[in-house]
Amino acid sequence: RKPTLAVVGATGAVGTVMLQILSQHADIWGEIRLVASPRSAGRKLAVRGEQVEVHALSEDVFDGVDVAMFDVPDEVAAQWAPVAASKGVVVVDNSAAFRMDPDVPLVVPEVNPHAARVRPRGIVANPNCTTLSMIVAVGALHAEFGLRELIVSSYQAVSGAGRDGVDTLRRQIQLVAGSELGTSPGDVRRAVGDDTGPFPEPVALNVVPWAGSLKDDGWSSEEMKVRDESRKILGLPGLRVAATCVRVPVITTHSLTVHARFEDEVTVDRAREILATAPGVVLFDNPAAGEFPTPADVVGTDPTWVGRVRRSLDDPTALELFVCGDNLRKGAALNTAQIAELVAKEFTA
Ligand code: 2RA
């Protein structure tokens, strides 16, 4: 029997990519039931080449469902994932509501697939897109070299903030295009006006050193997620992590610079071999030929792309990398689908 899948949050930015992925991956699901907020109920969306009606989120919508992917706000997931789980549904949740719950595994199939089998609450969590955009590459290096410390800076795309983020950047690009803006203090801000959407500052012609909400001692929620989630996924509770998260005027695909320090000396040759053969990673690293990943080339692809692999000049145990990953695919929908596919094997085995 092919398991029944529910996609909760089918109409959102990630949900849209999820439906594309479900249409492209092997057809392992029986019914695919689409679920969203009541205001989207009755709409029809294309999945697997068919128009499928969207149902309003309710307890009954989980009747007969085996696996449910959730991509909804934290508070909606916090309320509804346990409802689905109480009906025997295995929930794969892409919110932050359960990621750090010790009874909820946080899974990246290339790194810790075994963790998905132990789920006391019936919920498996999907990491945040910023963590996911680098962790497959870092995990492959950790498996060989033993990770001691991560220092990362992110260059995050506006679609990480959902459709509102994308609409905001597109609107601002119109307002600043073809002008002499960007040459005197505050000129971009005045052109863009007060409506900066989900961002604290204009994002067109700018970079904004902020993502998420304010946490203790000046850290952002996004920076804390990179630290906490990397530790949990890699099974390294004491890993030293320092992250600085920055929003850039890119529509989709998060990039990160990574300084990774390991237990012993590393070589670039061995690091390149590992990255070239790791599942889910593409090594694209030939600066002499101008070859390194950029978001504009990576968007729409599945793997984590790695370039600029160097050994630290001042520390032979450390590597420097530049990493790009599509935040809506591997960063969200794809990893969720991969986890759901792992779980689905339990139904068909
Ligand atoms: C962002 N990581 O990019 C967030 C979305 N989950 O804003």
mmCIF file of C-alpha atoms and ligand atoms in Angstrom:
data_model
loop_
_atom_site.group_PDB
_atom_site.id
_atom_site.type_symbol
_atom_site.label_atom_id
_atom_site.label_comp_id
_atom_site.label_asym_id
_atom_site.label_seq_id
_atom_site.Cartn_x
_atom_site.Cartn_y
_atom_site.Cartn_z
ATOM 1 C CA ARG A 1 0.000 0.000 0.000
ATOM 2 C CA LYS A 2 1.264 3.444 -0.880
ATOM 3 C CA PRO A 3 1.065 5.767 2.142
ATOM 4 C CA THR A 4 -1.196 8.817 2.193
ATOM 5 C CA LEU A 5 0.544 12.176 2.480
ATOM 6 C CA ALA A 6 -0.859 15.489 3.701
ATOM 7 C CA VAL A 7 0.881 18.734 2.754
ATOM 8 C CA VAL A 8 -0.058 21.320 5.368
ATOM 9 C CA GLY A 9 0.743 24.854 4.228
ATOM 10 C CA ALA A 10 0.431 23.918 0.569
ATOM 11 C CA THR A 11 -0.143 27.485 -0.652
ATOM 12 C CA GLY A 12 2.944 29.149 0.894
ATOM 13 C CA ALA A 13 6.353 29.865 -0.661
ATOM 14 C CA VAL A 14 7.774 26.567 0.587
ATOM 15 C CA GLY A 15 4.514 24.708 -0.079
ATOM 16 C CA THR A 16 4.672 25.744 -3.724
ATOM 17 C CA VAL A 17 8.171 24.270 -4.067
ATOM 18 C CA MET A 18 6.998 21.203 -2.168
ATOM 19 C CA LEU A 19 4.327 20.506 -4.777
ATOM 20 C CA GLN A 20 6.917 20.841 -7.569
ATOM 21 C CA ILE A 21 9.232 18.398 -5.768
ATOM 22 C CA LEU A 22 6.403 15.920 -5.196
ATOM 23 C CA SER A 23 5.681 16.124 -8.935
ATOM 24 C CA GLN A 24 9.343 15.453 -9.824
ATOM 25 C CA HIS A 25 10.266 12.723 -7.307
ATOM 26 C CA ALA A 26 9.419 9.041 -7.635
ATOM 27 C CA ASP A 27 5.704 8.532 -7.141
ATOM 28 C CA ILE A 28 5.801 6.784 -3.778
ATOM 29 C CA TRP A 29 2.656 8.336 -2.325
ATOM 30 C CA GLY A 30 -0.931 7.184 -2.639
ATOM 31 C CA GLU A 31 -3.288 10.111 -2.072
ATOM 32 C CA ILE A 32 -1.662 13.529 -1.626
ATOM 33 C CA ARG A 33 -4.021 15.725 0.384
ATOM 34 C CA LEU A 34 -3.433 19.475 0.298
ATOM 35 C CA VAL A 35 -4.186 21.490 3.420
ATOM 36 C CA ALA A 36 -3.997 25.218 4.162
ATOM 37 C CA SER A 37 -5.733 27.924 6.150
ATOM 38 C CA PRO A 38 -9.516 28.236 5.728
ATOM 39 C CA ARG A 39 -9.088 31.247 3.423
ATOM 40 C CA SER A 40 -7.343 29.036 0.836
ATOM 41 C CA ALA A 41 -9.828 26.167 1.110
ATOM 42 C CA GLY A 42 -11.440 25.252 -2.204
ATOM 43 C CA ARG A 43 -8.526 26.499 -4.328
ATOM 44 C CA LYS A 44 -6.984 23.957 -6.675
ATOM 45 C CA LEU A 45 -3.233 23.432 -7.021
ATOM 46 C CA ALA A 46 -1.275 21.299 -9.472
ATOM 47 C CA VAL A 47 0.533 18.271 -8.098
ATOM 48 C CA ARG A 48 1.679 15.230 -10.096
ATOM 49 C CA GLY A 49 0.009 16.771 -13.140
ATOM 50 C CA GLU A 50 -3.437 16.934 -11.544
ATOM 51 C CA GLN A 51 -5.472 19.740 -10.050
ATOM 52 C CA VAL A 52 -6.023 18.939 -6.368
ATOM 53 C CA GLU A 53 -8.402 20.809 -4.092
ATOM 54 C CA VAL A 54 -7.074 22.482 -0.946
ATOM 55 C CA HIS A 55 -8.776 21.534 2.340
ATOM 56 C CA ALA A 56 -9.015 23.739 5.416
ATOM 57 C CA LEU A 57 -6.861 22.686 8.354
ATOM 58 C CA SER A 58 -9.004 20.699 10.801
ATOM 59 C CA GLU A 59 -8.726 17.565 12.917
ATOM 60 C CA ASP A 60 -10.717 15.532 10.389
ATOM 61 C CA VAL A 61 -8.392 16.388 7.531
ATOM 62 C CA PHE A 62 -5.837 13.963 9.040
ATOM 63 C CA ASP A 63 -8.196 10.957 8.869
ATOM 64 C CA GLY A 64 -6.417 8.166 6.974
ATOM 65 C CA VAL A 65 -3.197 10.164 6.605
ATOM 66 C CA ASP A 66 0.118 8.344 7.247
ATOM 67 C CA VAL A 67 2.624 11.176 6.901
ATOM 68 C CA ALA A 68 2.067 14.942 7.039
ATOM 69 C CA MET A 69 4.528 17.609 5.986
ATOM 70 C CA PHE A 70 3.941 20.890 7.805
ATOM 71 C CA ASP A 71 5.159 24.231 6.537
ATOM 72 C CA VAL A 72 3.217 26.736 8.605
ATOM 73 C CA PRO A 73 4.068 29.421 11.209
ATOM 74 C CA ASP A 74 5.531 28.195 14.499
ATOM 75 C CA GLU A 75 2.341 28.782 16.481
ATOM 76 C CA VAL A 76 0.201 26.888 13.950
ATOM 77 C CA ALA A 77 2.634 23.953 13.988
ATOM 78 C CA ALA A 78 2.771 24.016 17.792
ATOM 79 C CA GLN A 79 -1.012 23.664 17.896
ATOM 80 C CA TRP A 80 -1.658 21.289 15.006
ATOM 81 C CA ALA A 81 1.326 18.935 14.732
ATOM 82 C CA PRO A 82 0.414 17.240 18.051
ATOM 83 C CA VAL A 83 -3.207 16.949 16.854
ATOM 84 C CA ALA A 84 -2.063 15.105 13.738
ATOM 85 C CA ALA A 85 0.419 12.995 15.722
ATOM 86 C CA SER A 86 -2.326 12.003 18.175
ATOM 87 C CA LYS A 87 -4.168 10.504 15.205
ATOM 88 C CA GLY A 88 -1.170 8.321 14.346
ATOM 89 C CA VAL A 89 0.193 10.598 11.614
ATOM 90 C CA VAL A 90 3.995 10.963 11.417
ATOM 91 C CA VAL A 91 4.551 14.712 11.181
ATOM 92 C CA VAL A 92 7.574 16.184 9.411
ATOM 93 C CA ASP A 93 7.584 19.775 10.609
ATOM 94 C CA ASN A 94 9.478 22.682 9.092
ATOM 95 C CA SER A 95 8.739 25.198 11.841
ATOM 96 C CA ALA A 96 10.963 26.061 14.785
ATOM 97 C CA ALA A 97 8.330 24.822 17.257
ATOM 98 C CA PHE A 98 9.851 21.395 17.927
ATOM 99 C CA ARG A 99 13.418 21.540 16.619
ATOM 100 C CA MET A 100 15.067 21.715 20.016
ATOM 101 C CA ASP A 101 12.611 19.349 21.768
ATOM 102 C CA PRO A 102 14.731 16.429 23.031
ATOM 103 C CA ASP A 103 11.905 14.053 22.051
ATOM 104 C CA VAL A 104 11.861 15.301 18.459
ATOM 105 C CA PRO A 105 14.691 14.309 16.118
ATOM 106 C CA LEU A 106 16.152 17.024 13.882
ATOM 107 C CA VAL A 107 17.041 15.297 10.647
ATOM 108 C CA VAL A 108 19.156 15.870 7.555
ATOM 109 C CA PRO A 109 18.996 12.621 5.577
ATOM 110 C CA GLU A 110 22.594 12.869 4.292
ATOM 111 C CA VAL A 111 23.933 13.460 7.821
ATOM 112 C CA ASN A 112 21.806 11.692 10.464
ATOM 113 C CA PRO A 113 19.105 9.613 8.719
ATOM 114 C CA HIS A 114 18.978 7.069 11.569
ATOM 115 C CA ALA A 115 17.608 9.788 13.891
ATOM 116 C CA ALA A 116 14.300 9.865 11.966
ATOM 117 C CA ARG A 117 13.343 6.428 13.309
ATOM 118 C CA VAL A 118 13.263 7.482 16.961
ATOM 119 C CA ARG A 119 10.389 9.943 17.364
ATOM 120 C CA PRO A 120 8.607 9.631 20.715
ATOM 121 C CA ARG A 121 6.192 12.463 19.892
ATOM 122 C CA GLY A 122 5.474 11.239 16.378
ATOM 123 C CA ILE A 123 7.148 14.380 15.047
ATOM 124 C CA VAL A 124 10.375 14.778 13.061
ATOM 125 C CA ALA A 125 11.721 18.320 12.729
ATOM 126 C CA ASN A 126 13.274 19.857 9.647
ATOM 127 C CA PRO A 127 16.116 22.313 10.334
ATOM 128 C CA ASN A 128 16.086 26.016 9.543
ATOM 129 C CA CYS A 129 17.119 26.923 5.997
ATOM 130 C CA THR A 130 20.322 28.680 7.057
ATOM 131 C CA THR A 131 21.608 25.633 8.919
ATOM 132 C CA LEU A 132 20.493 23.387 6.066
ATOM 133 C CA SER A 133 22.248 25.455 3.431
ATOM 134 C CA MET A 134 25.649 24.433 4.831
ATOM 135 C CA ILE A 135 25.235 21.394 7.094
ATOM 136 C CA VAL A 136 25.452 18.666 4.430
ATOM 137 C CA ALA A 137 28.924 19.870 3.409
ATOM 138 C CA VAL A 138 30.035 20.489 6.979
ATOM 139 C CA GLY A 139 28.679 17.098 8.075
ATOM 140 C CA ALA A 140 30.691 15.301 5.379
ATOM 141 C CA LEU A 141 33.889 17.017 6.532
ATOM 142 C CA HIS A 142 33.038 16.342 10.181
ATOM 143 C CA ALA A 143 32.645 12.612 9.496
ATOM 144 C CA GLU A 144 36.292 12.462 8.456
ATOM 145 C CA PHE A 145 38.053 15.243 10.337
ATOM 146 C CA GLY A 146 36.008 15.684 13.559
ATOM 147 C CA LEU A 147 34.578 19.193 13.884
ATOM 148 C CA ARG A 148 35.668 21.410 16.810
ATOM 149 C CA GLU A 149 34.391 24.867 15.886
ATOM 150 C CA LEU A 150 32.289 26.698 13.292
ATOM 151 C CA ILE A 151 32.450 30.401 12.546
ATOM 152 C CA VAL A 152 29.968 31.335 9.832
ATOM 153 C CA SER A 153 28.479 34.400 8.173
ATOM 154 C CA SER A 154 25.305 34.035 6.148
ATOM 155 C CA TYR A 155 24.180 35.919 3.053
ATOM 156 C CA GLN A 156 20.461 35.156 3.193
ATOM 157 C CA ALA A 157 17.959 35.490 0.392
ATOM 158 C CA VAL A 158 14.722 37.403 0.922
ATOM 159 C CA SER A 159 12.515 34.368 0.211
ATOM 160 C CA GLY A 160 13.671 33.083 3.619
ATOM 161 C CA ALA A 161 11.177 35.639 4.907
ATOM 162 C CA GLY A 162 8.397 34.182 2.700
ATOM 163 C CA ARG A 163 6.366 35.758 -0.073
ATOM 164 C CA ASP A 164 6.360 39.087 1.769
ATOM 165 C CA GLY A 165 10.160 39.120 1.639
ATOM 166 C CA VAL A 166 10.190 38.502 -2.114
ATOM 167 C CA ASP A 167 7.467 41.077 -2.789
ATOM 168 C CA THR A 168 9.346 43.634 -0.690
ATOM 169 C CA LEU A 169 12.630 43.243 -2.579
ATOM 170 C CA ARG A 170 10.904 43.333 -5.977
ATOM 171 C CA ARG A 171 9.011 46.498 -4.992
ATOM 172 C CA GLN A 172 12.169 48.156 -3.689
ATOM 173 C CA ILE A 173 14.139 47.240 -6.831
ATOM 174 C CA GLN A 174 11.525 49.139 -8.864
ATOM 175 C CA LEU A 175 11.871 52.141 -6.577
ATOM 176 C CA VAL A 176 15.675 52.340 -6.832
ATOM 177 C CA ALA A 177 16.238 51.186 -10.421
ATOM 178 C CA GLY A 178 17.720 53.507 -13.001
ATOM 179 C CA SER A 179 18.574 56.210 -10.491
ATOM 180 C CA GLU A 180 21.753 57.547 -8.932
ATOM 181 C CA LEU A 181 20.760 56.115 -5.559
ATOM 182 C CA GLY A 182 23.311 54.475 -3.319
ATOM 183 C CA THR A 183 25.742 57.380 -3.321
ATOM 184 C CA SER A 184 24.754 59.447 -0.297
ATOM 185 C CA PRO A 185 23.657 58.521 3.230
ATOM 186 C CA GLY A 186 20.005 57.623 3.521
ATOM 187 C CA ASP A 187 19.140 58.104 -0.167
ATOM 188 C CA VAL A 188 18.037 54.470 -0.592
ATOM 189 C CA ARG A 189 15.992 54.608 2.585
ATOM 190 C CA ARG A 190 14.186 57.765 1.449
ATOM 191 C CA ALA A 191 13.449 56.271 -1.994
ATOM 192 C CA VAL A 192 12.107 53.064 -0.505
ATOM 193 C CA GLY A 193 10.001 54.776 2.156
ATOM 194 C CA ASP A 194 8.859 53.417 5.477
ATOM 195 C CA ASP A 195 7.540 50.109 4.191
ATOM 196 C CA THR A 196 10.539 47.812 4.557
ATOM 197 C CA GLY A 197 8.310 44.711 4.708
ATOM 198 C CA PRO A 198 9.633 41.965 6.988
ATOM 199 C CA PHE A 199 13.105 43.555 7.126
ATOM 200 C CA PRO A 200 14.307 46.247 9.541
ATOM 201 C CA GLU A 201 16.068 48.234 6.760
ATOM 202 C CA PRO A 202 15.864 48.551 2.971
ATOM 203 C CA VAL A 203 17.256 45.419 1.345
ATOM 204 C CA ALA A 204 17.618 46.690 -2.261
ATOM 205 C CA LEU A 205 21.124 48.118 -2.876
ATOM 206 C CA ASN A 206 21.930 47.130 0.681
ATOM 207 C CA VAL A 207 22.915 44.364 3.081
ATOM 208 C CA VAL A 208 21.133 44.051 6.416
ATOM 209 C CA PRO A 209 23.009 42.402 9.290
ATOM 210 C CA TRP A 210 19.857 40.954 10.805
ATOM 211 C CA ALA A 211 17.542 37.964 10.393
ATOM 212 C CA GLY A 212 14.914 36.807 12.868
ATOM 213 C CA SER A 213 14.098 38.230 16.283
ATOM 214 C CA LEU A 214 16.228 39.617 19.113
ATOM 215 C CA LYS A 215 17.523 37.080 21.622
ATOM 216 C CA ASP A 216 19.804 37.514 24.660
ATOM 217 C CA ASP A 217 22.971 39.591 24.507
ATOM 218 C CA GLY A 218 22.384 40.939 21.002
ATOM 219 C CA TRP A 219 22.192 37.589 19.181
ATOM 220 C CA SER A 220 19.418 37.039 16.631
ATOM 221 C CA SER A 221 17.098 34.030 16.636
ATOM 222 C CA GLU A 222 18.571 33.015 13.293
ATOM 223 C CA GLU A 223 22.106 32.989 14.733
ATOM 224 C CA MET A 224 20.964 30.923 17.701
ATOM 225 C CA LYS A 225 19.276 28.449 15.354
ATOM 226 C CA VAL A 226 22.486 27.936 13.393
ATOM 227 C CA ARG A 227 24.306 27.169 16.651
ATOM 228 C CA ASP A 228 21.684 25.015 18.369
ATOM 229 C CA GLU A 229 20.645 23.071 15.283
ATOM 230 C CA SER A 230 24.200 22.369 14.066
ATOM 231 C CA ARG A 231 25.005 20.951 17.491
ATOM 232 C CA LYS A 232 21.921 18.726 17.518
ATOM 233 C CA ILE A 233 22.224 17.431 13.941
ATOM 234 C CA LEU A 234 25.928 16.642 14.295
ATOM 235 C CA GLY A 235 25.484 15.189 17.805
ATOM 236 C CA LEU A 236 28.053 17.636 19.186
ATOM 237 C CA PRO A 237 26.350 19.384 22.127
ATOM 238 C CA GLY A 238 29.486 21.322 23.045
ATOM 239 C CA LEU A 239 30.409 22.473 19.524
ATOM 240 C CA ARG A 240 31.727 26.037 19.476
ATOM 241 C CA VAL A 241 29.621 28.023 16.994
ATOM 242 C CA ALA A 242 29.569 31.739 16.185
ATOM 243 C CA ALA A 243 27.170 32.877 13.454
ATOM 244 C CA THR A 244 26.450 36.302 11.992
ATOM 245 C CA CYS A 245 23.311 36.291 9.834
ATOM 246 C CA VAL A 246 22.942 38.872 7.087
ATOM 247 C CA ARG A 247 20.143 39.529 4.576
ATOM 248 C CA VAL A 248 21.188 40.349 1.014
ATOM 249 C CA PRO A 249 19.242 41.386 -2.102
ATOM 250 C CA VAL A 250 18.958 37.869 -3.526
ATOM 251 C CA ILE A 251 15.550 36.317 -4.186
ATOM 252 C CA THR A 252 16.348 32.667 -3.403
ATOM 253 C CA THR A 253 19.458 30.741 -2.270
ATOM 254 C CA HIS A 254 21.291 31.314 0.958
ATOM 255 C CA SER A 255 25.096 31.526 0.930
ATOM 256 C CA LEU A 256 27.500 31.195 3.840
ATOM 257 C CA THR A 257 31.164 31.685 4.473
ATOM 258 C CA VAL A 258 32.343 28.907 6.786
ATOM 259 C CA HIS A 259 35.458 28.722 8.959
ATOM 260 C CA ALA A 260 35.501 25.133 10.222
ATOM 261 C CA ARG A 261 38.147 24.017 12.713
ATOM 262 C CA PHE A 262 38.789 20.285 13.141
ATOM 263 C CA GLU A 263 40.550 17.990 15.609
ATOM 264 C CA ASP A 264 43.720 17.512 13.572
ATOM 265 C CA GLU A 265 45.498 19.019 10.620
ATOM 266 C CA VAL A 266 43.529 18.996 7.388
ATOM 267 C CA THR A 267 44.594 19.079 3.765
ATOM 268 C CA VAL A 268 42.751 20.825 0.983
ATOM 269 C CA ASP A 269 43.252 17.816 -1.293
ATOM 270 C CA ARG A 270 41.487 15.472 1.117
ATOM 271 C CA ALA A 271 38.752 18.034 1.837
ATOM 272 C CA ARG A 272 38.139 18.371 -1.881
ATOM 273 C CA GLU A 273 37.917 14.571 -2.282
ATOM 274 C CA ILE A 274 35.378 14.386 0.523
ATOM 275 C CA LEU A 275 33.281 17.217 -0.878
ATOM 276 C CA ALA A 276 33.478 15.887 -4.431
ATOM 277 C CA THR A 277 32.072 12.504 -3.399
ATOM 278 C CA ALA A 278 29.674 13.406 -0.558
ATOM 279 C CA PRO A 279 26.008 12.740 -1.399
ATOM 280 C CA GLY A 280 24.093 15.985 -1.828
ATOM 281 C CA VAL A 281 27.227 18.123 -2.314
ATOM 282 C CA VAL A 282 28.709 19.596 -5.489
ATOM 283 C CA LEU A 283 32.284 20.848 -5.369
ATOM 284 C CA PHE A 284 32.555 23.773 -7.793
ATOM 285 C CA ASP A 285 35.878 25.325 -7.070
ATOM 286 C CA ASN A 286 38.230 26.628 -9.719
ATOM 287 C CA PRO A 287 38.827 30.309 -9.015
ATOM 288 C CA ALA A 288 41.475 30.503 -11.759
ATOM 289 C CA ALA A 289 38.642 29.861 -14.213
ATOM 290 C CA GLY A 290 36.230 32.096 -12.297
ATOM 291 C CA GLU A 291 34.347 29.030 -11.026
ATOM 292 C CA PHE A 292 32.673 29.199 -7.665
ATOM 293 C CA PRO A 293 29.028 28.897 -6.667
ATOM 294 C CA THR A 294 26.781 31.962 -6.659
ATOM 295 C CA PRO A 295 23.100 32.125 -5.734
ATOM 296 C CA ALA A 296 22.138 33.175 -9.249
ATOM 297 C CA ASP A 297 23.468 29.850 -10.596
ATOM 298 C CA VAL A 298 22.487 27.620 -7.693
ATOM 299 C CA VAL A 299 18.825 28.661 -7.352
ATOM 300 C CA GLY A 300 16.436 25.886 -8.334
ATOM 301 C CA THR A 301 18.971 23.106 -7.779
ATOM 302 C CA ASP A 302 19.004 20.475 -5.058
ATOM 303 C CA PRO A 303 22.592 20.107 -3.790
ATOM 304 C CA THR A 304 24.748 22.121 -1.453
ATOM 305 C CA TRP A 305 27.373 23.799 -3.646
ATOM 306 C CA VAL A 306 30.854 24.415 -2.241
ATOM 307 C CA GLY A 307 33.690 26.531 -3.566
ATOM 308 C CA ARG A 308 36.658 28.603 -2.381
ATOM 309 C CA VAL A 309 38.031 25.663 -0.383
ATOM 310 C CA ARG A 310 41.182 26.831 1.374
ATOM 311 C CA ARG A 311 43.188 25.840 4.427
ATOM 312 C CA SER A 312 43.362 28.623 6.958
ATOM 313 C CA LEU A 313 46.695 30.444 6.649
ATOM 314 C CA ASP A 314 47.059 30.683 10.408
ATOM 315 C CA ASP A 315 45.603 27.355 11.519
ATOM 316 C CA PRO A 316 46.397 24.049 9.761
ATOM 317 C CA THR A 317 43.373 22.431 11.439
ATOM 318 C CA ALA A 318 40.885 24.831 9.817
ATOM 319 C CA LEU A 319 39.205 25.132 6.422
ATOM 320 C CA GLU A 320 37.539 28.132 4.784
ATOM 321 C CA LEU A 321 34.589 27.481 2.444
ATOM 322 C CA PHE A 322 31.940 29.365 0.511
ATOM 323 C CA VAL A 323 28.671 27.423 0.406
ATOM 324 C CA CYS A 324 25.376 28.025 -1.442
ATOM 325 C CA GLY A 325 22.091 26.156 -1.061
ATOM 326 C CA ASP A 326 18.605 26.889 -2.369
ATOM 327 C CA ASN A 327 16.789 27.870 0.823
ATOM 328 C CA LEU A 328 13.393 26.800 -0.511
ATOM 329 C CA ARG A 329 14.593 23.429 -1.837
ATOM 330 C CA LYS A 330 17.277 21.783 0.329
ATOM 331 C CA GLY A 331 16.723 24.563 2.871
ATOM 332 C CA ALA A 332 13.073 23.631 3.321
ATOM 333 C CA ALA A 333 10.874 21.651 0.926
ATOM 334 C CA LEU A 334 13.439 19.161 -0.362
ATOM 335 C CA ASN A 335 14.793 18.178 3.054
ATOM 336 C CA THR A 336 11.220 17.838 4.335
ATOM 337 C CA ALA A 337 10.350 15.630 1.345
ATOM 338 C CA GLN A 338 13.497 13.545 1.868
ATOM 339 C CA ILE A 339 12.588 12.960 5.520
ATOM 340 C CA ALA A 340 9.019 12.053 4.557
ATOM 341 C CA GLU A 341 10.396 9.613 1.964
ATOM 342 C CA LEU A 342 12.572 7.974 4.658
ATOM 343 C CA VAL A 343 9.494 7.579 6.844
ATOM 344 C CA ALA A 344 7.416 6.305 3.899
ATOM 345 C CA LYS A 345 9.802 3.369 3.527
ATOM 346 C CA GLU A 346 8.588 2.140 6.931
ATOM 347 C CA PHE A 347 5.051 1.901 5.526
ATOM 348 C CA THR A 348 6.043 0.087 2.370
ATOM 349 C CA ALA A 349 8.799 -2.174 3.855
HETATM 350 C C1 2RA B 1 15.104 33.230 6.915
HETATM 351 N N1 2RA B 1 15.853 31.202 7.946
HETATM 352 O O1 2RA B 1 15.891 33.106 5.984
HETATM 353 C C2 2RA B 1 14.753 32.091 7.787
HETATM 354 C C3 2RA B 1 13.536 31.401 7.277
HETATM 355 N N2 2RA B 1 13.239 30.214 7.985
HETATM 356 O O2 2RA B 1 14.553 34.277 7.199
#
